[in-house]
C-alpha cells in the first residue's frame, strides 16, 4: 500500500511561520526517504488541506495519514480535521484517510520546552 503523510498546520499571514512547516516536511522526508510527504494549511496559506489531499491522491496514495502540527486536540483537530477526513473519504472512496493525534503531552515536548526556557529570541 502506498501511504502518504499529509503534514497539516494552521497557516499564517507570515511567510516565515509557514516556512517552518516546509522545513519540517523536508526533515521528515529526509528521515523517511521512501515516504510521500505533502504539506497543507488549515487557513491563511496554501496549499489548503483539500489541495494537499489531492496532491497525495494524485501521487498514488492509497492511505493518507493526516498529521496535525498542532499542540493540542482543540476544535481545529477534533472538528475541522475530522470533517475534512470524512469529506475526503467520500471524495476519494478508494483511499483511506487516517487522522493522527496532535503533538499533545508527549514526554519529549517537555524536554523541548525546558530547552527553550534557557534560550532567548
Short mmCIF file of C-alpha atoms in Angstrom, two decimals:
data_model
loop_
_atom_site.label_atom_id
_atom_site.label_comp_id
_atom_site.label_asym_id
_atom_site.label_seq_id
_atom_site.Cartn_x
_atom_site.Cartn_y
_atom_site.Cartn_z
CA UNK A 1 0.00 0.00 0.00
CA UNK A 2 1.25 3.45 -0.86
CA UNK A 3 0.99 5.67 2.21
CA UNK A 4 1.31 9.45 2.20
CA UNK A 5 1.99 11.78 5.09
CA UNK A 6 -0.06 14.97 4.92
CA UNK A 7 1.52 17.36 7.42
CA UNK A 8 -1.05 19.97 8.43
CA UNK A 9 -0.51 23.30 10.21
CA UNK A 10 -2.83 26.19 10.95
CA UNK A 11 -1.30 28.63 8.48
CA UNK A 12 -0.24 32.22 8.94
CA UNK A 13 -0.13 35.51 7.10
CA UNK A 14 3.62 35.50 7.90
CA UNK A 15 5.65 33.55 5.37
CA UNK A 16 8.34 32.71 7.95
CA UNK A 17 5.77 30.88 10.07
CA UNK A 18 4.55 28.90 7.08
CA UNK A 19 8.12 28.12 6.06
CA UNK A 20 8.56 26.18 9.31
CA UNK A 21 6.15 23.55 8.01
CA UNK A 22 8.12 23.27 4.78
CA UNK A 23 11.32 22.68 6.74
CA UNK A 24 9.64 20.12 8.98
CA UNK A 25 8.32 18.27 5.93
CA UNK A 26 11.83 18.26 4.45
CA UNK A 27 13.22 16.78 7.67
CA UNK A 28 10.52 14.11 7.76
CA UNK A 29 11.26 13.31 4.13
CA UNK A 30 14.98 13.01 4.95
CA UNK A 31 14.25 10.52 7.75
CA UNK A 32 11.72 8.62 5.65
CA UNK A 33 13.21 8.84 2.14
CA UNK A 34 10.69 6.41 0.66
CA UNK A 35 7.71 8.27 2.11
CA UNK A 36 5.39 10.54 0.19
CA UNK A 37 5.24 13.80 2.18
CA UNK A 38 2.93 16.72 1.42
CA UNK A 39 2.03 19.83 3.44
CA UNK A 40 -1.21 21.73 3.89
CA UNK A 41 -2.58 24.65 5.88
CA UNK A 42 -5.97 24.95 7.54
CA UNK A 43 -6.28 28.62 6.61
CA UNK A 44 -4.42 31.76 5.58
CA UNK A 45 -1.93 29.95 3.30
CA UNK A 46 -1.65 27.44 0.50
CA UNK A 47 -1.68 24.62 -0.21
CA UNK A 48 -5.01 24.17 1.52
CA UNK A 49 -5.93 20.87 3.14
CA UNK A 50 -8.06 19.80 0.13
CA UNK A 51 -5.16 20.71 -2.18
CA UNK A 52 -2.77 18.67 -0.04
CA UNK A 53 -5.10 15.68 0.00
CA UNK A 54 -5.49 15.92 -3.77
CA UNK A 55 -1.69 16.02 -4.19
CA UNK A 56 -1.38 12.81 -2.15
CA UNK A 57 -4.07 11.03 -4.16
CA UNK A 58 -2.63 12.30 -7.45
CA UNK A 59 0.73 10.83 -6.48
CA UNK A 60 -0.91 7.43 -5.98
CA UNK A 61 -1.55 7.27 -2.24
CA UNK A 62 -3.94 4.56 -1.08
CA UNK A 63 -3.69 5.74 2.53
CA UNK A 64 -3.18 9.33 3.68
CA UNK A 65 -2.08 9.90 7.25
CA UNK A 66 -3.19 13.38 8.21
CA UNK A 67 -0.54 14.51 10.71
CA UNK A 68 -1.56 17.68 12.59
CA UNK A 69 1.25 20.02 13.54
CA UNK A 70 -0.95 21.35 16.35
CA UNK A 71 -0.18 21.38 20.03
CA UNK A 72 -3.44 20.04 21.41
CA UNK A 73 -6.65 18.33 20.30
CA UNK A 74 -8.67 21.55 20.13
CA UNK A 75 -11.54 22.28 17.80
CA UNK A 76 -9.33 22.51 14.71
CA UNK A 77 -8.12 18.95 15.18
CA UNK A 78 -11.23 17.38 16.66
CA UNK A 79 -13.80 19.14 14.49
CA UNK A 80 -12.21 20.68 11.40
CA UNK A 81 -9.68 17.99 10.53
CA UNK A 82 -12.12 15.19 11.29
CA UNK A 83 -14.65 16.87 8.98
CA UNK A 84 -12.03 17.08 6.23
CA UNK A 85 -11.17 13.41 6.80
CA UNK A 86 -14.79 12.40 6.33
CA UNK A 87 -15.17 14.59 3.25
CA UNK A 88 -12.04 13.10 1.67
CA UNK A 89 -13.20 9.53 2.25
CA UNK A 90 -16.37 10.37 0.32
CA UNK A 91 -14.49 12.21 -2.44
CA UNK A 92 -11.80 9.52 -2.75
CA UNK A 93 -13.56 6.25 -1.83
CA UNK A 94 -10.54 4.11 -2.78
CA UNK A 95 -8.24 5.96 -0.37
CA UNK A 96 -8.11 5.51 3.40
CA UNK A 97 -7.67 8.79 5.32
CA UNK A 98 -6.37 8.47 8.89
CA UNK A 99 -6.28 11.40 11.31
CA UNK A 100 -3.23 11.10 13.58
CA UNK A 101 -3.06 12.73 17.03
CA UNK A 102 -1.54 16.21 17.52
CA UNK A 103 1.71 16.78 19.41
CA UNK A 104 -0.08 16.75 22.75
CA UNK A 105 1.55 15.83 26.03
CA UNK A 106 4.40 13.81 24.59
CA UNK A 107 7.34 13.49 27.05
CA UNK A 108 9.82 14.87 24.50
CA UNK A 109 7.77 18.04 24.29
CA UNK A 110 8.66 18.78 27.93
CA UNK A 111 12.34 18.42 27.06
CA UNK A 112 11.90 20.86 24.20
CA UNK A 113 10.08 23.37 26.41
CA UNK A 114 12.79 23.20 29.07
CA UNK A 115 15.44 23.74 26.41
CA UNK A 116 13.53 26.74 25.05
CA UNK A 117 13.28 28.11 28.59
CA UNK A 118 17.04 28.63 28.55
CA UNK A 119 17.08 30.40 25.18
CA UNK A 120 16.36 33.97 24.18
CA UNK A 121 14.94 35.37 20.96
#
